[in-house]
Amino acid sequence: MNATTITVPQADPGAGYRAHKEEIDAAALRALGSGWYILGKEGEAFEKEYAAWQGQKRAVGCANGTDALALTLRGMGIGPGCTVVTVSHTAVATVAAIEMTGATPLLVDIDPDTFTMDADELVAVLEDPPPGLPPIRAIIPVHLYGQACDLDPMLAACKAHGVMLIEDCSQAHGATLTGRKVGTMGDAACFSLYPTKNLGALGDGGVLTTDDEALADRIGAIRQYGWKERYISDGVGVNSRLDEIQAAILRVKLNYLDAGNARRQAIAAAYDEALAGTRYAAPIRREGSGHVFHQYVLRVPERAALMARLRAEGVATAIHYPSPVHLQPAYRGRTALGPAGCAETARAAAEVMSLPMFPELTDAQVGHVCTVLRGL
Ligand SMILES: *Cc1c(COP(=O)(O)O)cnc(C)c1O
């Protein structure tokens, strides 16, 4: 390594701000000057614009992606006495959201090629639920790393068993499956707007979308104390609102989301090419899937050594995620697992490694990563 070596961060949310600083500053100042800071014109406009971009009738903004999931479950009447199926290879938020409602999480394994929910095990669990659990009322497949799950068999099984399907799209804004946008196929879709996500606020934020207008209305009430009209709680609610400054910023960033996803795909293609002659396989794409590369993830058995080697060459990496949810201290020994026992999940957690990935990576930075990869 010499003085001119480029240092490439794995993620850089500040770069997303600097790339559109003037527009973002103007939007934030507009919100500040408006004198209205919570659930106002910016939030309403963002919801309309996001619903239109997503191709759904309604979008409801809220405080973060975890809340988007919990609010959606609550809006569907899911809580204590219900089981909700998801995966253990995900942000802990997916499981935390289920527990926030009082429902019981049941965790199934992943498909080792795409790291997303194993559709066969999901179907088996719906047909023959593990004993001792409350009835399964919903499933939350996660479109992990920017790639769609094998959603069609899951949708068919949910329909057959009268189970709700909530897509966790927190890593997959804009991803597609055989031409359909993720988040348009289930009963509702939840998106984190955390700064590093494909659509990121400059603070916390979340949004959910649905074509079910009654559900959107119920969730809109739950996010603000259960109010249908001001100061009168019609039902029991919480406080989980998206503020006006973040909404104004998100309206700017939404305009660049498709271009940002295209840039991520171009970076991924460059990494693919650089890896072609090495013993490391590029991420496997599901047939028909439009992957938006929230993360570019390799499977590396000797992970620690490779991460150190890349770091020495100025390339930062990260692990998403180092421990399955069911093996983390808070969940160990008390979380129900599907019949596969999440064996592939445990293997993935030990092997996954994420290369630098965000749209503002410069060509020089991408070129540097590629040079280093070619030398492996
Ligand atoms: C980021 C993320 C969440 C949680 O979002 P927050 O905004 O941090 O609450 C949920 N699910 C997945 C898959 C995520 O990546």
mmCIF file of C-alpha atoms in Angstrom, residues 60-72 93-94 96-97 100 168 170 190-195 197 201 203-208 223 239-243 246 250:
data_model
loop_
_atom_site.group_PDB
_atom_site.id
_atom_site.type_symbol
_atom_site.label_atom_id
_atom_site.label_comp_id
_atom_site.label_asym_id
_atom_site.label_seq_id
_atom_site.Cartn_x
_atom_site.Cartn_y
_atom_site.Cartn_z
ATOM 1 C CA VAL A 60 -48.104 5.552 4.780
ATOM 2 C CA GLY A 61 -44.965 7.133 6.213
ATOM 3 C CA CYS A 62 -43.781 6.271 9.708
ATOM 4 C CA ALA A 63 -40.778 6.569 11.993
ATOM 5 C CA ASN A 64 -38.642 3.666 10.720
ATOM 6 C CA GLY A 65 -38.721 0.323 8.943
ATOM 7 C CA THR A 66 -39.235 -1.689 12.117
ATOM 8 C CA ASP A 67 -42.354 0.312 12.884
ATOM 9 C CA ALA A 68 -43.587 -0.061 9.293
ATOM 10 C CA LEU A 69 -43.647 -3.829 9.856
ATOM 11 C CA ALA A 70 -45.193 -3.629 13.340
ATOM 12 C CA LEU A 71 -47.838 -1.097 12.246
ATOM 13 C CA THR A 72 -48.761 -3.258 9.265
ATOM 14 C CA ALA A 93 -35.619 -5.619 13.070
ATOM 15 C CA THR A 94 -37.818 -8.052 11.137
ATOM 16 C CA ALA A 96 -38.270 -7.448 16.658
ATOM 17 C CA ALA A 97 -41.259 -5.999 14.783
ATOM 18 C CA MET A 100 -43.490 -5.692 19.266
ATOM 19 C CA ASP A 168 -40.041 -6.705 3.847
ATOM 20 C CA SER A 170 -36.187 -2.613 3.339
ATOM 21 C CA CYS A 190 -42.675 -2.320 4.301
ATOM 22 C CA PHE A 191 -39.598 -0.218 3.587
ATOM 23 C CA SER A 192 -36.915 1.109 5.902
ATOM 24 C CA LEU A 193 -35.617 4.537 4.893
ATOM 25 C CA TYR A 194 -32.510 4.285 7.082
ATOM 26 C CA PRO A 195 -29.670 6.407 5.611
ATOM 27 C CA LYS A 197 -30.825 1.887 2.320
ATOM 28 C CA ALA A 201 -33.442 9.587 4.697
ATOM 29 C CA GLY A 203 -32.152 10.293 9.817
ATOM 30 C CA ASP A 204 -34.774 7.660 10.554
ATOM 31 C CA GLY A 205 -37.779 6.969 8.376
ATOM 32 C CA GLY A 206 -40.039 4.202 7.150
ATOM 33 C CA VAL A 207 -42.929 3.752 4.745
ATOM 34 C CA LEU A 208 -45.393 1.012 3.894
ATOM 35 C CA ARG A 223 -49.331 5.548 13.802
ATOM 36 C CA ASN A 239 -46.632 7.358 17.937
ATOM 37 C CA SER A 240 -44.646 6.558 14.814
ATOM 38 C CA ARG A 241 -44.616 9.493 12.444
ATOM 39 C CA LEU A 242 -42.320 10.559 9.596
ATOM 40 C CA ASP A 243 -41.272 14.167 10.171
ATOM 41 C CA GLN A 246 -37.135 13.884 6.406
ATOM 42 C CA LEU A 250 -36.882 11.911 0.768
#
